[in-house]
PDB file of N, CA and C in Angstrom:
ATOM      1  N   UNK P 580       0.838  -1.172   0.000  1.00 47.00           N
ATOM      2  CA  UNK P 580       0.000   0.000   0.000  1.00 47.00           C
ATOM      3  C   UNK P 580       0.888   1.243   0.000  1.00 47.00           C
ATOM      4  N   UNK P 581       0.512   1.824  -0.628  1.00 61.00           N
ATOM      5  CA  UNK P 581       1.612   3.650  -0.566  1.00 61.00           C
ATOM      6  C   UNK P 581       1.081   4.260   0.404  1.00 61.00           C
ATOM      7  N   UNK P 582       2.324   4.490   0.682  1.00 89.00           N
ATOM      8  CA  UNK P 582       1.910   5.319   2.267  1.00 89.00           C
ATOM      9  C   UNK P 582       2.006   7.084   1.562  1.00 89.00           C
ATOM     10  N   UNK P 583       0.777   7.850   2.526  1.00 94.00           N
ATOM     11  CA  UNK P 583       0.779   9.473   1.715  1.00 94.00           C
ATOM     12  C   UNK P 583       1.977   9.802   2.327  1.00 94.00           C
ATOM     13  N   UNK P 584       2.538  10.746   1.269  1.00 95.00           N
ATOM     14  CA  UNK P 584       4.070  11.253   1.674  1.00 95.00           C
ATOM     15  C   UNK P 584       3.725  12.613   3.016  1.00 95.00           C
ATOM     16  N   UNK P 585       4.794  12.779   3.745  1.00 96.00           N
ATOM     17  CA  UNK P 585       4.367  13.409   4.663  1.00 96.00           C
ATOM     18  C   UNK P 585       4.309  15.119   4.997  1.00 96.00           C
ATOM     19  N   UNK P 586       4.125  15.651   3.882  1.00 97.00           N
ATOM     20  CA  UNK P 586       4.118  16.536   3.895  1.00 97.00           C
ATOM     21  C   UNK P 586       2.790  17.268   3.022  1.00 97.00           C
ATOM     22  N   UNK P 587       1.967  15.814   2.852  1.00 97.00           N
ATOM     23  CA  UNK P 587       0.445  15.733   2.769  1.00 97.00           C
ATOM     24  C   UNK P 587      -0.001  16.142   4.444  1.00 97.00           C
ATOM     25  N   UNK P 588       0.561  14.673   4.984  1.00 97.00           N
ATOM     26  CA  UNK P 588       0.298  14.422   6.410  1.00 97.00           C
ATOM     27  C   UNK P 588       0.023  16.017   7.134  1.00 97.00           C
ATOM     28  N   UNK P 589       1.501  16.151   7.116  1.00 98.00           N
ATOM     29  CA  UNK P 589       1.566  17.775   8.193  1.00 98.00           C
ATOM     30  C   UNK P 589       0.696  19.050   7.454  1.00 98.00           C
ATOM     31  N   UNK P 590       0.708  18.958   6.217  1.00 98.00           N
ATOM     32  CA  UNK P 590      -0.435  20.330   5.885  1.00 98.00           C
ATOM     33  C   UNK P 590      -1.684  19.793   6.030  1.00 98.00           C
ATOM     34  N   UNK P 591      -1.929  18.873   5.821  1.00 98.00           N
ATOM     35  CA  UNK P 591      -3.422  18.315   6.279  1.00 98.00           C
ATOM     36  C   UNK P 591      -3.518  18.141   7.841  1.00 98.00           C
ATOM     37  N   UNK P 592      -2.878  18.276   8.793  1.00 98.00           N
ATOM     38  CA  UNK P 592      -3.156  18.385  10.167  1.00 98.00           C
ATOM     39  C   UNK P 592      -3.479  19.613  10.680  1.00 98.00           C
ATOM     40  N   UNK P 593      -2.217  20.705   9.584  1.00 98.00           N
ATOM     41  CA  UNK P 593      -2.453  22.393  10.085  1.00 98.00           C
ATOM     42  C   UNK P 593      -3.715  22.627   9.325  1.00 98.00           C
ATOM     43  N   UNK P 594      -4.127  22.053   8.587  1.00 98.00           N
ATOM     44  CA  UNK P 594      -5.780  22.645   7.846  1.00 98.00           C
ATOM     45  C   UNK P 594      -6.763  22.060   8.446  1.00 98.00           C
ATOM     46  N   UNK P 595      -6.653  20.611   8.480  1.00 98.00           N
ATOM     47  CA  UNK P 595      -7.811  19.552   9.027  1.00 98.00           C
ATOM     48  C   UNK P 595      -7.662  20.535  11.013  1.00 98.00           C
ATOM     49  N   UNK P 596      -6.713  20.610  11.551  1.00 98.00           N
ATOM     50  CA  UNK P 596      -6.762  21.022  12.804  1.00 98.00           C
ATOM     51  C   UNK P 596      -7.518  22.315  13.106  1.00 98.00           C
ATOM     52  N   UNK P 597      -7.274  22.976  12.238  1.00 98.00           N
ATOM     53  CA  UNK P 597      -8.276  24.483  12.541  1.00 98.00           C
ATOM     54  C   UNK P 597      -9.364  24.222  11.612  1.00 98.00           C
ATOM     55  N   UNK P 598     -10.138  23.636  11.253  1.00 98.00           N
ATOM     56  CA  UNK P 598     -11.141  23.399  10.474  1.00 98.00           C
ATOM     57  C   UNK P 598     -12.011  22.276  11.720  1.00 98.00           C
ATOM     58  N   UNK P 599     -11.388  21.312  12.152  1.00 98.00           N
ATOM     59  CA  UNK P 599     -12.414  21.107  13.183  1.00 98.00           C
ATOM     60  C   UNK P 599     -12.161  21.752  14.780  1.00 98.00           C
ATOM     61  N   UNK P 600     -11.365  22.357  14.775  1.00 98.00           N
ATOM     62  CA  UNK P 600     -11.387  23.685  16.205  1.00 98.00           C
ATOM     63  C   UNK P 600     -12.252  24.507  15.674  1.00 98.00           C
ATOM     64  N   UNK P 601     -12.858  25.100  14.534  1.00 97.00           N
ATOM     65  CA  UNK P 601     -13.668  26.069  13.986  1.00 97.00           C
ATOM     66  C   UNK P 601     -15.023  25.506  14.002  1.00 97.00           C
ATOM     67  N   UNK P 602     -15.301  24.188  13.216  1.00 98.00           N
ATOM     68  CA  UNK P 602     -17.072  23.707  12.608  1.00 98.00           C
ATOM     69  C   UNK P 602     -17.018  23.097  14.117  1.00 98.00           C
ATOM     70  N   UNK P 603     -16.383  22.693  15.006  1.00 98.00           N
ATOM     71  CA  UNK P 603     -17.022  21.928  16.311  1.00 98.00           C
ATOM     72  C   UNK P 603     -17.350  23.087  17.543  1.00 98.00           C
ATOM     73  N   UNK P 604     -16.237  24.193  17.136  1.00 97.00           N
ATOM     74  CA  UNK P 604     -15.906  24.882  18.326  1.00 97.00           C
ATOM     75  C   UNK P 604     -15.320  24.017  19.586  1.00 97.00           C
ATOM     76  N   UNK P 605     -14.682  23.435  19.626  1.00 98.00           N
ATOM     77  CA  UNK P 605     -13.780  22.776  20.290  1.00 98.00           C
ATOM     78  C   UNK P 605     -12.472  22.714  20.043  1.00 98.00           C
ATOM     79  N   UNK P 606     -11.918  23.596  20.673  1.00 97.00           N
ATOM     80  CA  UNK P 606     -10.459  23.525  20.020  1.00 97.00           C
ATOM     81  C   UNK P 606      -9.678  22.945  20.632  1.00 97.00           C
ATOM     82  N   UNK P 607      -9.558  21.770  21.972  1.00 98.00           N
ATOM     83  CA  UNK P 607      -8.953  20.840  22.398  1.00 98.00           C
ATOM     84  C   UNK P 607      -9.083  19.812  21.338  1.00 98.00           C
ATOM     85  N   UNK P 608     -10.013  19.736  20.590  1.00 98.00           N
ATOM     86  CA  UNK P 608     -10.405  18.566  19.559  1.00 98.00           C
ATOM     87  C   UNK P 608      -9.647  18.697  18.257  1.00 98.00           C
ATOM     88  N   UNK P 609      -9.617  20.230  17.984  1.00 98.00           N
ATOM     89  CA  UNK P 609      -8.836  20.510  17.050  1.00 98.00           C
ATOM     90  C   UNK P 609      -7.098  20.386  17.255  1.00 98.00           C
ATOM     91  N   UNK P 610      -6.538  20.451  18.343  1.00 98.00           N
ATOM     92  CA  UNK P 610      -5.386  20.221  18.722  1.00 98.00           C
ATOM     93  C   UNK P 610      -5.060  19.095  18.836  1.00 98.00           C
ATOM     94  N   UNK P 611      -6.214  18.085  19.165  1.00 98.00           N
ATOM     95  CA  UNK P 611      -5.958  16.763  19.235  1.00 98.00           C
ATOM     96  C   UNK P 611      -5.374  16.194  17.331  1.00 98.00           C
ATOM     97  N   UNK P 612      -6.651  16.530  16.481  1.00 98.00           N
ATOM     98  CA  UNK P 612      -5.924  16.114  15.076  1.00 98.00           C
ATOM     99  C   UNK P 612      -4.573  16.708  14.634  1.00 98.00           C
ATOM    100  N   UNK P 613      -4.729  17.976  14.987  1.00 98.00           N
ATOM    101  CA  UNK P 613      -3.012  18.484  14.674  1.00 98.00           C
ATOM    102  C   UNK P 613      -1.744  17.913  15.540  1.00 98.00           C
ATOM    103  N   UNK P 614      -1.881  17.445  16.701  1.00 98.00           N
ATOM    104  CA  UNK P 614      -1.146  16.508  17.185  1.00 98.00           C
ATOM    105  C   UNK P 614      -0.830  15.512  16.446  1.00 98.00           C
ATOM    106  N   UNK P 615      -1.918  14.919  16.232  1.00 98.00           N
ATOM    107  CA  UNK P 615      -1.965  13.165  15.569  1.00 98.00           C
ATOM    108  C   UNK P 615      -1.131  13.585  14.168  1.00 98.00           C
ATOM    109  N   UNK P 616      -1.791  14.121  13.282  1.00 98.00           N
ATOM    110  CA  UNK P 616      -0.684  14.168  12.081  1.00 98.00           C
ATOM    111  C   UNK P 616       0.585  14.633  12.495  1.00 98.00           C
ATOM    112  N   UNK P 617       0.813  15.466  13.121  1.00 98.00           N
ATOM    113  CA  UNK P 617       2.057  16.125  13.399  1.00 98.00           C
ATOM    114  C   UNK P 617       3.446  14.856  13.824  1.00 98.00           C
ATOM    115  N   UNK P 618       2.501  14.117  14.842  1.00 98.00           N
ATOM    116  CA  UNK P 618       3.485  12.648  15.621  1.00 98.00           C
ATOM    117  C   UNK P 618       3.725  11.942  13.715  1.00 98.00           C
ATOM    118  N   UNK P 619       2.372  11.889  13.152  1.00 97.00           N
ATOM    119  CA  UNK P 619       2.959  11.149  12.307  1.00 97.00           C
ATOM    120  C   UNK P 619       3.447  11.599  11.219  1.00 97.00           C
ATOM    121  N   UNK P 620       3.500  12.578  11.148  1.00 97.00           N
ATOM    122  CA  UNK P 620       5.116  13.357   9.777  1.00 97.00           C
ATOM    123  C   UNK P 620       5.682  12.976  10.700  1.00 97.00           C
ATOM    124  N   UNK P 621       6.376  12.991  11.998  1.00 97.00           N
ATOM    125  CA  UNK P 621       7.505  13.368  12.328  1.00 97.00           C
ATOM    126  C   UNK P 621       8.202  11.530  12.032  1.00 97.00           C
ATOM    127  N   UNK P 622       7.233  10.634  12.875  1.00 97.00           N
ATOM    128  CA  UNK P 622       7.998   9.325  12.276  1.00 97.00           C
ATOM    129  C   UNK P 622       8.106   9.089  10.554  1.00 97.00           C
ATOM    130  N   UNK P 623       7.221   9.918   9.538  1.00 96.00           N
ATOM    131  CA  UNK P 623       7.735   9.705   8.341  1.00 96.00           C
ATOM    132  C   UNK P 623       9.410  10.650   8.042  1.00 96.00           C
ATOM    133  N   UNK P 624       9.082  11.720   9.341  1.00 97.00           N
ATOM    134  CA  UNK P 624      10.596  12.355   8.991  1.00 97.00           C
ATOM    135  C   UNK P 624      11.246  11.640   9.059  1.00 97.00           C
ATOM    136  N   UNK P 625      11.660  11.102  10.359  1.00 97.00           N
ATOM    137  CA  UNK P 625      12.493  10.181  10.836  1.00 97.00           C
ATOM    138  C   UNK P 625      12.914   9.128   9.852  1.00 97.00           C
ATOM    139  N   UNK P 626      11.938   8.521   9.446  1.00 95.00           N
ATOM    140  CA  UNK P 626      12.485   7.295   8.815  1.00 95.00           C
ATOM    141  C   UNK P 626      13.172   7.779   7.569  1.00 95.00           C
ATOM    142  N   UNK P 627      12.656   9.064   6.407  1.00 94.00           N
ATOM    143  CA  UNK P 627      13.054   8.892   5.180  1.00 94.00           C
ATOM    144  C   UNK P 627      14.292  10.152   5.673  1.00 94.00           C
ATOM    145  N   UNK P 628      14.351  10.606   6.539  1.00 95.00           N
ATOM    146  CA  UNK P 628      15.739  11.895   6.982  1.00 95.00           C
ATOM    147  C   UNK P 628      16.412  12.385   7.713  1.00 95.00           C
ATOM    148  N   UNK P 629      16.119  11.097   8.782  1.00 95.00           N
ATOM    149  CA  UNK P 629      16.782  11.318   9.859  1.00 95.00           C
ATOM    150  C   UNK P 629      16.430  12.407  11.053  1.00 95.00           C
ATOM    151  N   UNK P 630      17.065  11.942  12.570  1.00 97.00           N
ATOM    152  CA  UNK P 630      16.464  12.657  13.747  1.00 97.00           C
ATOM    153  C   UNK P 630      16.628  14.122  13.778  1.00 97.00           C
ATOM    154  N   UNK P 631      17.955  14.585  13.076  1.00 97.00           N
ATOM    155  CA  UNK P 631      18.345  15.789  12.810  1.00 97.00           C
ATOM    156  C   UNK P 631      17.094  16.220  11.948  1.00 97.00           C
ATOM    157  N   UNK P 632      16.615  16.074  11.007  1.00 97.00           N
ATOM    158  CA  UNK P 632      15.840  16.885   9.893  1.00 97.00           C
ATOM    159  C   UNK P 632      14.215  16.610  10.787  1.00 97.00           C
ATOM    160  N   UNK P 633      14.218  15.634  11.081  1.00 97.00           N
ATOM    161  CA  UNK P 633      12.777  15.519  12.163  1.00 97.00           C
ATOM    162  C   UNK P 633      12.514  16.461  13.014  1.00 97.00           C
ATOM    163  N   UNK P 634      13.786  16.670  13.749  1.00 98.00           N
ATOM    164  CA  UNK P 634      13.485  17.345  14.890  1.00 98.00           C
ATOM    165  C   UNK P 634      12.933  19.410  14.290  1.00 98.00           C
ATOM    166  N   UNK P 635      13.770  19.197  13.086  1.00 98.00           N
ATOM    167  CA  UNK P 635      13.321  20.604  12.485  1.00 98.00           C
ATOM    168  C   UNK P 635      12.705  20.807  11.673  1.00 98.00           C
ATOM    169  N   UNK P 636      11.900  19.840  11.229  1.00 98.00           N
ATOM    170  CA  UNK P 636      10.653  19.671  10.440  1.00 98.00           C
ATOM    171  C   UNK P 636       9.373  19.634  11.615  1.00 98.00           C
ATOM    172  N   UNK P 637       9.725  19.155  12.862  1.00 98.00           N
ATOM    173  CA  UNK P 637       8.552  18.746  13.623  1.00 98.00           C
ATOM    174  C   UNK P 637       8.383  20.781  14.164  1.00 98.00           C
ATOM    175  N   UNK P 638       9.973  21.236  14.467  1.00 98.00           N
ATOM    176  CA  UNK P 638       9.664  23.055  15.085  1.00 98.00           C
ATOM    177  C   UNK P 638       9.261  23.248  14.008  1.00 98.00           C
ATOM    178  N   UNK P 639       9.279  23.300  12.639  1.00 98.00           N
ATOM    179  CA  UNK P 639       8.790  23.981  11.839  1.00 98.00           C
ATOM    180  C   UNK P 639       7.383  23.850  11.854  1.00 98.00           C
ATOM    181  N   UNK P 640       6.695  22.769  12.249  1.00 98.00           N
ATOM    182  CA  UNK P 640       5.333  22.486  12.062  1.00 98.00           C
ATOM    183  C   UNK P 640       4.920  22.914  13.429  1.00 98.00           C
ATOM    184  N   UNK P 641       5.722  23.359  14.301  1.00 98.00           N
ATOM    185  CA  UNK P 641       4.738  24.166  15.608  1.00 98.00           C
ATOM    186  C   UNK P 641       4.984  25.371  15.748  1.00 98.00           C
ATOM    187  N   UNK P 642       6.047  25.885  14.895  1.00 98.00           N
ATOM    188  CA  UNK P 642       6.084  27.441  14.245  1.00 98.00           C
ATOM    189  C   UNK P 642       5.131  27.860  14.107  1.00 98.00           C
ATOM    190  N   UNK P 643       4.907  27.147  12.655  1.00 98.00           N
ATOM    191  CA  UNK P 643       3.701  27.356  11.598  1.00 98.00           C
ATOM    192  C   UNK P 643       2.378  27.562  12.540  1.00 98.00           C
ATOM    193  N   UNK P 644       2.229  26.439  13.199  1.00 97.00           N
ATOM    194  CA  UNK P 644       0.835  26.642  14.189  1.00 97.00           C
ATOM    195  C   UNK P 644       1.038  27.857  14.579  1.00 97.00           C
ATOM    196  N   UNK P 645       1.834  28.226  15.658  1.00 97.00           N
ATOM    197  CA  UNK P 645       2.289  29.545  16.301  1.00 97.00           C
ATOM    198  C   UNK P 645       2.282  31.000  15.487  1.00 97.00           C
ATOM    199  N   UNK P 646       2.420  30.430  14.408  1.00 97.00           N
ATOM    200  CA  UNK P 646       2.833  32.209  13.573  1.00 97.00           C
ATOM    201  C   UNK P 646       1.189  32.379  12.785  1.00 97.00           C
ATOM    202  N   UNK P 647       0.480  30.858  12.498  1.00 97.00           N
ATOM    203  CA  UNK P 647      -0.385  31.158  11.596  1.00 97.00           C
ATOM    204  C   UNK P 647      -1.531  32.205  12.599  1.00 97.00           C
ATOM    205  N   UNK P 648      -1.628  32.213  14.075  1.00 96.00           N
ATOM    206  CA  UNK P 648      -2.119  33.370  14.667  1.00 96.00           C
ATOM    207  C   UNK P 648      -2.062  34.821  14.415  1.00 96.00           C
ATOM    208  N   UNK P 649      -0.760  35.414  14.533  1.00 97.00           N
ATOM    209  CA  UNK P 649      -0.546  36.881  14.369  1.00 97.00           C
ATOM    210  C   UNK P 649      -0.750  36.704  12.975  1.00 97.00           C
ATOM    211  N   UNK P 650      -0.039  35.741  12.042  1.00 97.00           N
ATOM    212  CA  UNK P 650      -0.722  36.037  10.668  1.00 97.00           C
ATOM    213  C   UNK P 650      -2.638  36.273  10.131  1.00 97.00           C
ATOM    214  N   UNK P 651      -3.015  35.741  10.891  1.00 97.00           N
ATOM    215  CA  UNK P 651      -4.392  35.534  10.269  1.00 97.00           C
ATOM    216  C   UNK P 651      -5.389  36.822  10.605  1.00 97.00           C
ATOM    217  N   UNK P 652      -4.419  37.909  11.767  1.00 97.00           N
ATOM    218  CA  UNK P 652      -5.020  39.110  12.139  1.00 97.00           C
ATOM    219  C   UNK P 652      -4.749  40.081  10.964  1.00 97.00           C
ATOM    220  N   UNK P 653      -3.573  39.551   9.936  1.00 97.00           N
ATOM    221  CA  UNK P 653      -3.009  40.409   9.122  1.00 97.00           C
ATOM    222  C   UNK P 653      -4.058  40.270   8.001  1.00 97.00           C
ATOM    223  N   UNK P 654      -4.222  38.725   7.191  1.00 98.00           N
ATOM    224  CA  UNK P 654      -4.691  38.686   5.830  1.00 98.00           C
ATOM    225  C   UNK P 654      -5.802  37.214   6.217  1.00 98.00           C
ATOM    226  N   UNK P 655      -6.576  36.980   7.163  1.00 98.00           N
ATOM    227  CA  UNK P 655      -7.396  36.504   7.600  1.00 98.00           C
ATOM    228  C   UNK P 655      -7.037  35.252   7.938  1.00 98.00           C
ATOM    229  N   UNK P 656      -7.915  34.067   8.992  1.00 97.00           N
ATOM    230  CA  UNK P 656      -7.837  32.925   9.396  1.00 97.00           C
ATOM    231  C   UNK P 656      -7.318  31.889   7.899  1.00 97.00           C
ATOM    232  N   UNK P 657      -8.147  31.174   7.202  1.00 98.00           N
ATOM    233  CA  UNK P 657      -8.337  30.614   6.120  1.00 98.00           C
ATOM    234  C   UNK P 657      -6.976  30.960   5.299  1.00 98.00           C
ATOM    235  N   UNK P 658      -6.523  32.136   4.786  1.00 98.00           N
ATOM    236  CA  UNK P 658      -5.239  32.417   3.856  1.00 98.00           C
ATOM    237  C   UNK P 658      -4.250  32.004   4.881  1.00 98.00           C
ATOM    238  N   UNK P 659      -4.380  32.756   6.212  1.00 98.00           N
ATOM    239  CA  UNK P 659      -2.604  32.293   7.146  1.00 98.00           C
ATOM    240  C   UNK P 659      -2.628  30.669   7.094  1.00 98.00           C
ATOM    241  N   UNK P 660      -3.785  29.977   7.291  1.00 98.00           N
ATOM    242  CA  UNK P 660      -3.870  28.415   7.826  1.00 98.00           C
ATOM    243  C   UNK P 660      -2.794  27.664   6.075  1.00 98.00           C
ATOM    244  N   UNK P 661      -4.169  27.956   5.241  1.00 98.00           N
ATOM    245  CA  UNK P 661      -3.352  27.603   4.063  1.00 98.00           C
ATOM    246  C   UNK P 661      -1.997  27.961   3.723  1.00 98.00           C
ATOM    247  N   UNK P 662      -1.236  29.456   3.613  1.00 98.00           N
ATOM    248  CA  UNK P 662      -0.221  29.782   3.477  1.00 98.00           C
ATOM    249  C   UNK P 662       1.016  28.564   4.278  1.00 98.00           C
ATOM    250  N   UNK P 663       0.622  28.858   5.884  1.00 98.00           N
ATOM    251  CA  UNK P 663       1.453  28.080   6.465  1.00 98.00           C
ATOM    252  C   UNK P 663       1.461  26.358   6.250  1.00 98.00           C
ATOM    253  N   UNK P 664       0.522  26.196   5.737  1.00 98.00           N
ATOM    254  CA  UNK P 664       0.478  24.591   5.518  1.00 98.00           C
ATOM    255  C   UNK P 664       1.001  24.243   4.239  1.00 98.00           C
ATOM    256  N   UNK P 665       0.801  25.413   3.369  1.00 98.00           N
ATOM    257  CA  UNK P 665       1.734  25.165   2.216  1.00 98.00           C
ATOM    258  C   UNK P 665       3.093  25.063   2.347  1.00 98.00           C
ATOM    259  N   UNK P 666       3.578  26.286   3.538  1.00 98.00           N
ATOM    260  CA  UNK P 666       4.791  26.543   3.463  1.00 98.00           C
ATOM    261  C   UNK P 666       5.333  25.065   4.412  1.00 98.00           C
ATOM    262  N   UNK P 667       4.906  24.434   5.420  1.00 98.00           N
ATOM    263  CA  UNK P 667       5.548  23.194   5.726  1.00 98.00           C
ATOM    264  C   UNK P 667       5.328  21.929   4.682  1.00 98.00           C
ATOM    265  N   UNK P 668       4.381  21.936   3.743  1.00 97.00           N
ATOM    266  CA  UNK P 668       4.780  21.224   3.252  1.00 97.00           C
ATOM    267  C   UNK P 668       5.339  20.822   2.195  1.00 97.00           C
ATOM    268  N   UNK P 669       5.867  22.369   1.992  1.00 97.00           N
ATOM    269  CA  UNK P 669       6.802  22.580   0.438  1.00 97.00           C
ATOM    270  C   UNK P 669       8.556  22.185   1.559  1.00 97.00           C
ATOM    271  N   UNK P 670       8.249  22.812   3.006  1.00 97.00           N
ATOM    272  CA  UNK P 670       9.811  22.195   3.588  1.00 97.00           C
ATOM    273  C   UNK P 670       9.798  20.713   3.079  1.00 97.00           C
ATOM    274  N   UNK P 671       8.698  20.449   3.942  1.00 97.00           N
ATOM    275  CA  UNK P 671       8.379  18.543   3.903  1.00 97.00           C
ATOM    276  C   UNK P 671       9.026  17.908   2.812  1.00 97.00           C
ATOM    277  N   UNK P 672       8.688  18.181   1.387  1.00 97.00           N
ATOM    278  CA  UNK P 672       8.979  17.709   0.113  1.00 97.00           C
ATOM    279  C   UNK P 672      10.647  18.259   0.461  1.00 97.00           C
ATOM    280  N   UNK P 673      11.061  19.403   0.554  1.00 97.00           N
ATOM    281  CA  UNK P 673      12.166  19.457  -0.248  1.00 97.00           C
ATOM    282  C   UNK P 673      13.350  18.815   1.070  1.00 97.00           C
ATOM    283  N   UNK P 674      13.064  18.659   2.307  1.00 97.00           N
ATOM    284  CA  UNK P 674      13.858  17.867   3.206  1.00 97.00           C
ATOM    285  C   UNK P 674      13.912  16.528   3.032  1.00 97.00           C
ATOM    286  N   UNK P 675      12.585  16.069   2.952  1.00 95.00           N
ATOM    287  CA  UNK P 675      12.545  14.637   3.449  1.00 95.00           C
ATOM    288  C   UNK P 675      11.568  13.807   2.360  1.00 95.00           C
ATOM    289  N   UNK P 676      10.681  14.374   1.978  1.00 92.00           N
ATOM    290  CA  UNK P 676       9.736  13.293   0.993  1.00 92.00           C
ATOM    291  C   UNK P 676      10.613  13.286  -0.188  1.00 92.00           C
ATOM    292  N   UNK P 677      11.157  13.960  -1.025  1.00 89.00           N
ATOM    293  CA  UNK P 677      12.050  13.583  -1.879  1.00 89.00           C
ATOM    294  C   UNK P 677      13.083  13.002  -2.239  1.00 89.00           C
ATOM    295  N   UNK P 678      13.475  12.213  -0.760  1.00 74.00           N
ATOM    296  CA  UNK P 678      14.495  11.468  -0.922  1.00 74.00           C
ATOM    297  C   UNK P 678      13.931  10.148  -1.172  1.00 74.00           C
ATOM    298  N   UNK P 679      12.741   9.638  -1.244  1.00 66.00           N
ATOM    299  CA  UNK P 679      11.831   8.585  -1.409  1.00 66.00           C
ATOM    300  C   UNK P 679      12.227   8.345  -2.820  1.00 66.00           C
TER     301      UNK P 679
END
């Protein structure tokens, strides 16, 4: 079975995560899915790039959470979420899914 490369994984956690913190209004629930993908890019980091590139693929993906706030006061919720999920998972590809 093909496993999705992981930098599907991690932008689909920063989108899927504020998308159900938003339609549930629960945002422990929403932190819970951005967790879950997040653990699992980080073991796809790991395996295809090692603990070094994991460990800064995994800050980059709690950056992104972190910055997509003050961003979304700038050019709204929806553009910062996407922007930043693009931007980890254009890292994603060019660290670690491309060595596949």
């Amino acid at each position: 079975m093909a496993q999705v490369p992981a930098a599907v994984v991690a932008a689909s956690g920063l989108v899927g995560g504020y998308a159900v913190a938003r339609w549930t209004k629960k945002r422990p629930l929403g932190g819970l899915v951005l967790a879950a993908a997040g653990a699992a890019a980080a073991q796809q980091w790991r395996a295809a790039a090692g603990g070094r590139t994991a460990a800064a693929l995994s800050a980059t993906y709690v950056a992104a959470f972190a910055g997509s706030h003050p961003l979304a006061k700038k050019v709204g919720a929806w553009p910062a979420v996407f922007g930043v999920a693009g931007g980890v998972g254009l890292a994603s590809w060019a660290l670690a899914d491309r060595r596949k």
